[in-house]
Coordinates of C-alpha atoms and ligand atoms in Angstrom, one line a residue:
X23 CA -9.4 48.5 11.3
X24 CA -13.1 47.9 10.0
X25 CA -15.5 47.4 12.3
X26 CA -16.0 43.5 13.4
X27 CA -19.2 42.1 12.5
X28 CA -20.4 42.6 16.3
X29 CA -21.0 45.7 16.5
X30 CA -23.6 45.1 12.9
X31 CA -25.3 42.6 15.5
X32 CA -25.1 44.5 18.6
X33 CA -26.8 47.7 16.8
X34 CA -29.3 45.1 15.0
X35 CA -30.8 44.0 18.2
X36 CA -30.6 47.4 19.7
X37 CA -32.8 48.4 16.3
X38 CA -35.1 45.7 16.8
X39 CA -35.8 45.5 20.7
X40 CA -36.7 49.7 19.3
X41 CA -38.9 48.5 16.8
X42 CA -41.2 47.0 19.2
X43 CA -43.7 45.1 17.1
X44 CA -42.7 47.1 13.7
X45 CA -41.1 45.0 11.0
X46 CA -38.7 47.4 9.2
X47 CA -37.8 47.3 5.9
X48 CA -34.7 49.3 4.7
X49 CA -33.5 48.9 1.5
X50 CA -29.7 49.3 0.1
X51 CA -28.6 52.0 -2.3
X52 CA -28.9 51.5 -6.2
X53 CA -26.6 52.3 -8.8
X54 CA -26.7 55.7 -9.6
X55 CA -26.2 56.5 -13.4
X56 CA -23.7 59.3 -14.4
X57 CA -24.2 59.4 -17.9
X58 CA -24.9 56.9 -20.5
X59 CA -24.3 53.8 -19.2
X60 CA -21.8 54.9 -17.3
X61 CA -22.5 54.7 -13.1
X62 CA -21.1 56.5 -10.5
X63 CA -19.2 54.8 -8.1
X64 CA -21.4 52.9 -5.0
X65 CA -22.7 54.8 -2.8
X66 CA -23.6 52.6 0.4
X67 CA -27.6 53.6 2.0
X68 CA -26.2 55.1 5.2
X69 CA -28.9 53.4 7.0
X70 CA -28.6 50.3 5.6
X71 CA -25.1 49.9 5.9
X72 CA -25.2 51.3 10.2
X73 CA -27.4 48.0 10.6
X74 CA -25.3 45.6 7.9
X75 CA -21.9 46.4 7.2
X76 CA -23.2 45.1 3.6
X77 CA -21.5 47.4 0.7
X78 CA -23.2 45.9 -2.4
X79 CA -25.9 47.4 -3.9
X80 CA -29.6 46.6 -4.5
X81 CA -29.9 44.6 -1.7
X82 CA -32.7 44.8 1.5
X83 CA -32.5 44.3 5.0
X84 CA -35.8 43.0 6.8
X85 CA -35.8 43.4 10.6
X86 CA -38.7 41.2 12.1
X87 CA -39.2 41.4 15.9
X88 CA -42.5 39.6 15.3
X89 CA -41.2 36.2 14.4
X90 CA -39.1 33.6 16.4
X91 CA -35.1 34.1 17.1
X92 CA -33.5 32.9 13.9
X93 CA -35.6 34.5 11.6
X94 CA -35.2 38.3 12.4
X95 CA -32.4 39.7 10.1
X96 CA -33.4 38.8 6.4
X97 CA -31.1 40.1 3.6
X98 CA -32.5 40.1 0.1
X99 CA -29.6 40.1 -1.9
X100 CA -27.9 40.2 -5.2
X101 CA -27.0 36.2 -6.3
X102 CA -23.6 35.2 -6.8
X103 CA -23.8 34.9 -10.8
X104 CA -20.4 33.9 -12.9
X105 CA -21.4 36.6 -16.0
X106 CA -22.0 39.6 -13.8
X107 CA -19.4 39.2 -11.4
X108 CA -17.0 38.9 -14.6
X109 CA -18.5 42.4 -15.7
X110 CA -18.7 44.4 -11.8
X111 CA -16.8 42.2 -9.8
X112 CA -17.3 40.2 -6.7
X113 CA -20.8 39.7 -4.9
X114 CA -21.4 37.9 -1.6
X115 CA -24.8 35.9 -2.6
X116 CA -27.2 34.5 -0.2
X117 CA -24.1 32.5 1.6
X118 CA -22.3 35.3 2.0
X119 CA -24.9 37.2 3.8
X120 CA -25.3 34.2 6.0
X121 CA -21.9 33.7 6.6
X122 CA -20.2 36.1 6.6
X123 CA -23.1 39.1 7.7
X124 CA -24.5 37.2 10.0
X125 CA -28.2 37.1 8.4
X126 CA -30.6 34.6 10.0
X127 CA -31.8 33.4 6.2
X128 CA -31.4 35.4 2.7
X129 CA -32.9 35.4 -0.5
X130 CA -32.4 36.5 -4.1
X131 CA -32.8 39.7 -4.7
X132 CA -35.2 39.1 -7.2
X133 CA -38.0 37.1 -4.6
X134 CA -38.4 40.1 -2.4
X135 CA -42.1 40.8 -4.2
X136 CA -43.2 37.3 -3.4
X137 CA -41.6 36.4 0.1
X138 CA -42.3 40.1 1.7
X139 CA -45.7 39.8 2.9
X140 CA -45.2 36.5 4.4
X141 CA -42.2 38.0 6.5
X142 CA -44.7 41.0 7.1
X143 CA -47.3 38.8 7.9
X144 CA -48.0 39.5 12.0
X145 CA -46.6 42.6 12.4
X146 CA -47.9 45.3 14.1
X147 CA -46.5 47.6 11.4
X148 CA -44.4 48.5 8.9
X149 CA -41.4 50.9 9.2
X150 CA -39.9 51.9 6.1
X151 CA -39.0 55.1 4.8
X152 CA -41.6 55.9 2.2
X153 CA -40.2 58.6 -0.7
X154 CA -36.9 57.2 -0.9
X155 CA -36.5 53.6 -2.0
X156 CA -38.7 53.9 -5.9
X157 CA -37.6 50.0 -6.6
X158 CA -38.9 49.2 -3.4
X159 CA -41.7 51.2 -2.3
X160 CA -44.2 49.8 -4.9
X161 CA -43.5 45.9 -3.2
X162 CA -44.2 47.4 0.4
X163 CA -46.9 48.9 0.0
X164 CA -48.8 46.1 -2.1
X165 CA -47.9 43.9 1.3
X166 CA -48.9 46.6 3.4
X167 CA -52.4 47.1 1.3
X168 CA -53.2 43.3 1.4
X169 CA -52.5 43.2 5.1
X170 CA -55.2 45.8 5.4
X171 CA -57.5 44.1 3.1
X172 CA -56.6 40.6 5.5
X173 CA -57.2 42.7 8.9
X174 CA -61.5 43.2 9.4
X175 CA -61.2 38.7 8.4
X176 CA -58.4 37.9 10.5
X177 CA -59.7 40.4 13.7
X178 CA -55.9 41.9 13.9
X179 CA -55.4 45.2 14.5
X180 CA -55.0 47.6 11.5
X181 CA -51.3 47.9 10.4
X182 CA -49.7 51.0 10.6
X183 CA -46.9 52.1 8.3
X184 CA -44.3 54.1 10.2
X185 CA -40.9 56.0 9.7
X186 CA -38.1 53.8 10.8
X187 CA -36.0 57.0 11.0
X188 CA -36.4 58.3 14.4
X189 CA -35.1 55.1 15.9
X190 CA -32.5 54.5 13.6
X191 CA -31.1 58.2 13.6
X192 CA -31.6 58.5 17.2
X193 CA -29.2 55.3 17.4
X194 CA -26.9 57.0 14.8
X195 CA -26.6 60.4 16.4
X196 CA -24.8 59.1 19.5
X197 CA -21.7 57.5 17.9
X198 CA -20.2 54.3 20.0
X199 CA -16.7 54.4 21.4
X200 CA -15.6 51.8 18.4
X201 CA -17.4 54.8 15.8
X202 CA -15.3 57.7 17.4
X203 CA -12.4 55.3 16.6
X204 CA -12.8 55.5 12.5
X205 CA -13.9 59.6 13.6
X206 CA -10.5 60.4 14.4
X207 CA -9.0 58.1 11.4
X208 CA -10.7 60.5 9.2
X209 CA -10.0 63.8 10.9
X210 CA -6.4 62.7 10.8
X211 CA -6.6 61.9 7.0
X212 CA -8.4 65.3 6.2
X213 CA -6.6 67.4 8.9
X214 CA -3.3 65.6 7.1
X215 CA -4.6 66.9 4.1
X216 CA -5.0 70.6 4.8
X217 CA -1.3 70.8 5.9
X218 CA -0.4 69.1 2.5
X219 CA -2.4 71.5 0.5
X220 CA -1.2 74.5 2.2
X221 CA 2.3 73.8 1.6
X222 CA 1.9 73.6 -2.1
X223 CA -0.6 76.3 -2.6
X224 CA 0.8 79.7 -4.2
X225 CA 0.2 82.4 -6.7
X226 CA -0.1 81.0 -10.1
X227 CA -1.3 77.8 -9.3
X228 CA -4.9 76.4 -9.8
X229 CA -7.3 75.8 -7.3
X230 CA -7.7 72.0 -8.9
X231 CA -3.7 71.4 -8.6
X232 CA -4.5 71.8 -4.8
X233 CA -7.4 69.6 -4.9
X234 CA -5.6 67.0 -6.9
X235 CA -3.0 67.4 -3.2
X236 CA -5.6 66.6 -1.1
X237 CA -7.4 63.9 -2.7
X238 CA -4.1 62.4 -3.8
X239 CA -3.5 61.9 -0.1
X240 CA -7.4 60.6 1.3
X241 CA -6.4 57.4 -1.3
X242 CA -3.0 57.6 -0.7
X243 CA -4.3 57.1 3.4
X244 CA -6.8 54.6 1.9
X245 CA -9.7 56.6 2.5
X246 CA -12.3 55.7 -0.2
X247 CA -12.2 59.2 -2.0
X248 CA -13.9 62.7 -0.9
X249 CA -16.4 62.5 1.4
X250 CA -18.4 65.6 -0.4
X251 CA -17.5 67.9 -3.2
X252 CA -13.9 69.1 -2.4
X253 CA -14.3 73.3 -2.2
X254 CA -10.9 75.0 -3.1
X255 CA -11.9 78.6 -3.9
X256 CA -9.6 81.5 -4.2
X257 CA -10.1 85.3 -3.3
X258 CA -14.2 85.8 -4.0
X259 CA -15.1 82.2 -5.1
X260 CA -14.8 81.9 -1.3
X261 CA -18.1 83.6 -1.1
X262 CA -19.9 81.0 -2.7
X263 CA -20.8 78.7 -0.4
X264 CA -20.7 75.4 -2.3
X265 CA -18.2 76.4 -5.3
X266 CA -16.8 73.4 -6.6
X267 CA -16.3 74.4 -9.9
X268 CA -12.5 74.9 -8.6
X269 CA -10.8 76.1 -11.4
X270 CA -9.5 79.6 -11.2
X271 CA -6.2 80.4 -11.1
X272 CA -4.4 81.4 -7.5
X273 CA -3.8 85.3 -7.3
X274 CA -0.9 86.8 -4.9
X275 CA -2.8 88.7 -2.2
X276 CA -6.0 86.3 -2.3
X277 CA -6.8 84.5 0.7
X278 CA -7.8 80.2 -0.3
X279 CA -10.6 78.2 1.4
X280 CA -10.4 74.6 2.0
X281 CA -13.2 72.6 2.3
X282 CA -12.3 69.3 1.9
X283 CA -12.8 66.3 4.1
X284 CA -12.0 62.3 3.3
X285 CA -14.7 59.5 3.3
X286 CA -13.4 56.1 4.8
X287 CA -14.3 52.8 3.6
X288 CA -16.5 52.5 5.9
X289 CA -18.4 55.5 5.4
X290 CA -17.3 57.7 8.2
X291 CA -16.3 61.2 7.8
X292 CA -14.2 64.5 7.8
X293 CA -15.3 67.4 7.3
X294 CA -12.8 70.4 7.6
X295 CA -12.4 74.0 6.0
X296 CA -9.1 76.0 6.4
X297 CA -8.4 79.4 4.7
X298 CA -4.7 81.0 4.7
X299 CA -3.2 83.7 2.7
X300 CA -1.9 82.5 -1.0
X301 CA 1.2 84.2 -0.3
X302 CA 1.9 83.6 2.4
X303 CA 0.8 86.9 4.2
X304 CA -2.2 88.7 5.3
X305 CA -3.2 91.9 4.5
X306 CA -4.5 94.0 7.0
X307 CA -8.1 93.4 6.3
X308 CA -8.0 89.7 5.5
X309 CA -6.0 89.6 9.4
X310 CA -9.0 91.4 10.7
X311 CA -11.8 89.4 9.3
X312 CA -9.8 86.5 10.1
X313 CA -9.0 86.8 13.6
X314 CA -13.0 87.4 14.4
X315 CA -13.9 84.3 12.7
X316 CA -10.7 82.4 14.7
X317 CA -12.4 84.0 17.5
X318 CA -15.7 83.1 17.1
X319 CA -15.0 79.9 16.1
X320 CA -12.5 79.3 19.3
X321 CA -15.6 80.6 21.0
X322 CA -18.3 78.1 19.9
X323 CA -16.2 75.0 20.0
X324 CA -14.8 76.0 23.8
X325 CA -19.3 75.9 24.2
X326 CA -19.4 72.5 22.9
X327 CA -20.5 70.3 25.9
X328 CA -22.8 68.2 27.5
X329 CA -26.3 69.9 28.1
X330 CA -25.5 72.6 25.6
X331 CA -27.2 72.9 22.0
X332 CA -26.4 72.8 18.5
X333 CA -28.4 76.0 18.5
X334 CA -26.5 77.4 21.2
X335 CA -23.2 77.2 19.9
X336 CA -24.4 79.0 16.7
X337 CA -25.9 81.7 18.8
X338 CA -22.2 81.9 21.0
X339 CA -20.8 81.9 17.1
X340 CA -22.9 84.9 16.1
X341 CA -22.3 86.7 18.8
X342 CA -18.5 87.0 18.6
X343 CA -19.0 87.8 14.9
X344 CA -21.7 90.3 15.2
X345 CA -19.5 92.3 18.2
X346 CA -16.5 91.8 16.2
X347 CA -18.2 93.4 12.7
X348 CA -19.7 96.3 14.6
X349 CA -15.9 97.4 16.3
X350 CA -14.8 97.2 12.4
X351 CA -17.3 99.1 11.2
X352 CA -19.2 96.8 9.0
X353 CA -22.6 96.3 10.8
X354 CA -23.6 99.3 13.1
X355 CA -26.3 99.5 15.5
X356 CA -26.6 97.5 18.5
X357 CA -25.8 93.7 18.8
X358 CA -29.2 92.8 20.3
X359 CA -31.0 94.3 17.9
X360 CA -29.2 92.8 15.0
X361 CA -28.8 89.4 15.8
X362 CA -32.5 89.7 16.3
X363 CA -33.3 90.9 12.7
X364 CA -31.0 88.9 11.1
X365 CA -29.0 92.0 9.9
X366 CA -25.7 90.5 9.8
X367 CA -26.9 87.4 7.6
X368 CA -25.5 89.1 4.2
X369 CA -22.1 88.7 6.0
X370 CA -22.7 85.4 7.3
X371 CA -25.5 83.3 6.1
X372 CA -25.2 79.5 7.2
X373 CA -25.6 77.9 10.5
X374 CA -22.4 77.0 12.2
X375 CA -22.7 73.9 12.2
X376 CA -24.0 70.0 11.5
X377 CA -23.8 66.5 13.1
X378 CA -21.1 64.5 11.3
X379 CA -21.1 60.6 11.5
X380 CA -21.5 58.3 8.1
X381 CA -23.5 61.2 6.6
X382 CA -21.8 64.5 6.2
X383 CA -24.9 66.4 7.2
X384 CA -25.7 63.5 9.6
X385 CA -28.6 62.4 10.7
X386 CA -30.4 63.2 13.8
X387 CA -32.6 65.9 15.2
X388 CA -31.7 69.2 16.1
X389 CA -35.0 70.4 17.8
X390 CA -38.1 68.3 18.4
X391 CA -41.1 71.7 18.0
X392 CA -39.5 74.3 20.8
X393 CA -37.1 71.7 22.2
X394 CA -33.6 72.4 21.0
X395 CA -32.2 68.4 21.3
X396 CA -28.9 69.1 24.7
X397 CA -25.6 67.7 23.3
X398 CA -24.5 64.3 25.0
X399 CA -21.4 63.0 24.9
X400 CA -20.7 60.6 21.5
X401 CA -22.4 63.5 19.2
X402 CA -20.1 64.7 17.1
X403 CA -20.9 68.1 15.2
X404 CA -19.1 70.4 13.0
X405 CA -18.5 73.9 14.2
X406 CA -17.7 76.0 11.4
X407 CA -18.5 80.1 11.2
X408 CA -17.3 82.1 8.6
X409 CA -17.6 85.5 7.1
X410 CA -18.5 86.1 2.9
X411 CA -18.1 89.9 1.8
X412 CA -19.0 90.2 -1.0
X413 CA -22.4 91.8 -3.3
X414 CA -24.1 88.9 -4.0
X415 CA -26.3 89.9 -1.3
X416 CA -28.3 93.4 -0.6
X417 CA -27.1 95.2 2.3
X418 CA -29.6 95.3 5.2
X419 CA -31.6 98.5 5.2
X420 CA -30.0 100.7 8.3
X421 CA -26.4 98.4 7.8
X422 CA -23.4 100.7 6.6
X423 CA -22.5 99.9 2.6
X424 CA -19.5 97.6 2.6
X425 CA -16.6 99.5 1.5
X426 CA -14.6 98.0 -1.9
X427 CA -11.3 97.2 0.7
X428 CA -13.1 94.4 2.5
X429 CA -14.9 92.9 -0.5
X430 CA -14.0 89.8 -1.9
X431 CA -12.8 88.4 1.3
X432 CA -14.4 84.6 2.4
X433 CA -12.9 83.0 5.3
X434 CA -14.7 79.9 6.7
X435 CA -13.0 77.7 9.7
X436 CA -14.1 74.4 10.5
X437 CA -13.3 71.6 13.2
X438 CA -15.5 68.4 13.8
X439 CA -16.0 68.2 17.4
X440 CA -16.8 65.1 19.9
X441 CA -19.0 66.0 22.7
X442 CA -17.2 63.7 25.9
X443 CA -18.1 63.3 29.5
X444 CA -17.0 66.7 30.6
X445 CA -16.7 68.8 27.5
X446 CA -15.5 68.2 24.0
X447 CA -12.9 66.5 21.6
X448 CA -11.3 69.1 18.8
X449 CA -11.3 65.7 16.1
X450 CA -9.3 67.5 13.8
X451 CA -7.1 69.9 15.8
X452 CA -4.1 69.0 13.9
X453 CA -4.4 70.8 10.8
X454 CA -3.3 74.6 11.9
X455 CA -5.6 77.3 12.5
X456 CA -3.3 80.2 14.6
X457 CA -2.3 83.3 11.9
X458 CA 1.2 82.3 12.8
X459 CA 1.1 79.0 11.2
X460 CA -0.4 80.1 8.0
X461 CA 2.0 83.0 7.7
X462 CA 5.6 82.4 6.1
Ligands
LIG520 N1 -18.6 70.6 3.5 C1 -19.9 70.7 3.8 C2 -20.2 71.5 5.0 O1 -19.2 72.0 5.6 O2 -21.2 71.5 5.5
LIG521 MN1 -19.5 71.1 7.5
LIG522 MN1 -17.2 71.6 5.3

């Protein structure tokens, strides 16, 4: 079930009562070319769509707290127009965005130059997102200039032009009981997903026959496609961290990685990563590094709750791992002192993890200066650790040299995980984790 139209309004007037006096301007997402004049397919503006629920492109949302009820939500939009729509297919026009998106009045696209700085007329400043929007950066800033030029005649104060980001991703960051909802619709899809592609995957096959499995099954759920770059890397391309070239062949005694999640049509998210055994077995090393990213994994998702950190459940991640690599005899020295330097990193190398929502790497801050931002309940993050052996990185001075048995090994385990009341919700416990499950 999409979202009804409500919940657009209800986060609309939650935006605006932020705003203040701050008109805010956030524009849709273009078209984005491929090649030629070919296009890829749209690509809603996260922001834009949180506030709109509006999936056409080219189109701008005005958000005016300075003027009367009634004339706060103006969408500038694409006309309906018989000989494009025959081309691309329907549009909503400027009835449609009253109607049916509940805008208080909307325009042509195409007026936006000449009715902006009459909406922006009277307030106390502009929040748009400046380095983003090229088409409609130009148009705000002319408004925002003649504003100036207006202010020592007129006696107002001087405008300000502000980042409507802190607001709006502040908003974003702590997902709504109805958002959670579509959350779990998409862990299902993608957790779905990972049991299908396990099933199937064995020696001999390529790593694209798998991917064809999983996206098969995100449209198959009516998910809108990929929500990122499907990663399906056998043996070593598992220790490149965003290989999506995915087309090697799968070798007997190679361990896979998934990384594959499903975008829904309304933009929300999964984001998982499973790795198994090809055949069906581990070998002894591949169990080893295995069960110390399991465990430190198990670790920094049981850490996940309220009044805990992003930062924190990395540091619970590295922990386990950095213990775990010394008993095995890949790091030596002493755990303090190497978490410190860093002198595990050319064994693991990312953060563990991200906030998930209609962005993969969602939006929201982490830290604010020394402040490391507490977890509250309706964050969602990924917590995802891994281990990459391989010798695409120098070995730390003082760190052993990585003997050829372990090399080649990349395990990475994701979940996306609710922070609730009390603790935390495992989204996307359902596709299988335990070295039991994998094995056959
Ligand atoms: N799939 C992208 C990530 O895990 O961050
Ligand atoms: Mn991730
Ligand atoms: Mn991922």
């Amino acid at each position: 079930m999409l979202m009804s139209q409500d919940v657009y309004a209800e986060r609309r007037a939650r935006f605006v009562e932020a705003l203040g006096g701050a008109a805010a301007v956030i524009p849709a997402a273009p078209l984005v070319t491929h090649h030629a004049d070919c296009e890829w397919p749209f690509r809603q503006n996260s922001d834009f769509w949180y506030l709109t629920g509006f999936d056409e492109p080219e189109a701008v949302a005005l958000f005016l707290p300075h003027r009367p009820e009634g004339e706060r939500f103006v969408l500038f939009v694409q006309p309906r127009e018989a000989s494009a729509e025959v081309w691309n297919g329907f549009r909503w026009g400027c009835e449609g965005a009253v109607e049916r998106f509940g805008a208080d009045r909307a325009h042509p696209r195409s007026e936006l130059a000449e009715r902006l700085p009459d909406y922006l007329k009277g307030a106390e400043a502009i929040a748009f997102r400046v380095g983003r929007h090229p088409a409609v950066e130009p148009l705000v800033l002319q408004a925002w200039g003649a504003q100036l030029d207006r202010a020592p005649r007129s006696g107002a104060a001087a405008l300000g032009l502000v980042a409507p980001c802190p607001l709006l991703h502040g908003l974003r960051l702590r997902k709504a009981p109805e958002e959670l909802v579509r959350m779990r619709e998409a862990a299902r899809i993608s957790a779905e997903a990972h049991e299908l592609a396990r099933q199937v995957a064995r020696p001999g096959l390529n790593e694209r026959q798998v991917q064809a499995v999983i996206e098969q099954h995100f449209l198959e759920q009516g998910a809108r496609g990929p929500a990122y770059g499907s990663i399906v890397a056998g043996g070593d391309n598992a220790c490149v961290l965003h290989y999506t070239a995915n087309n090697a062949e799968l070798r007997d005694g190679d361990l896979l990685l998934i990384d594959a999640g499903c975008s829904l049509n309304d933009y929300y998210n999964g984001d998982i990563t499973r790795t198994f055994p090809i055949n069906g077995r581990f070998s002894g090393e591949q169990r080893a590094l295995y069960e110390l990213v399991l465990a430190a994994q198990e670790a920094a998702v049981a850490a996940v709750a309220p009044g805990q950190t992003a930062e924190g459940v990395h540091d619970t991640a590295v922990r386990v791992l950095v213990e775990g690599l010394l008993d095995l005899g890949l790091l030596s020295g002493d755990a303090d002192g190497i978490i410190e330097q860093g002198a595990y990193r050319h064994l693991y190398m990312h953060r563990t993890g991200h906030w998930l929502g209609l962005d993969v790497h969602d939006v929201g801050a982490y830290r604010l200066g020394e402040h490391h931002v507490a977890l509250e309940p309706g964050m969602v993050l990924t917590v995802e650790p891994g281990l990459y052996v391989s010798d695409r990185l120098p070995v730390p001075e003082g760190q052993p040299a990585i003997a050829e048995r372990w090399k080649g090994i990349g395990i990475r385990i994701e979940d996306d995980v609710a922070v609730t009341d009390h603790g935390h919700e495992n989204l996307t416990a359902a596709a299988l984790k335990a070295p039991v499950a994998l094995e056959r």
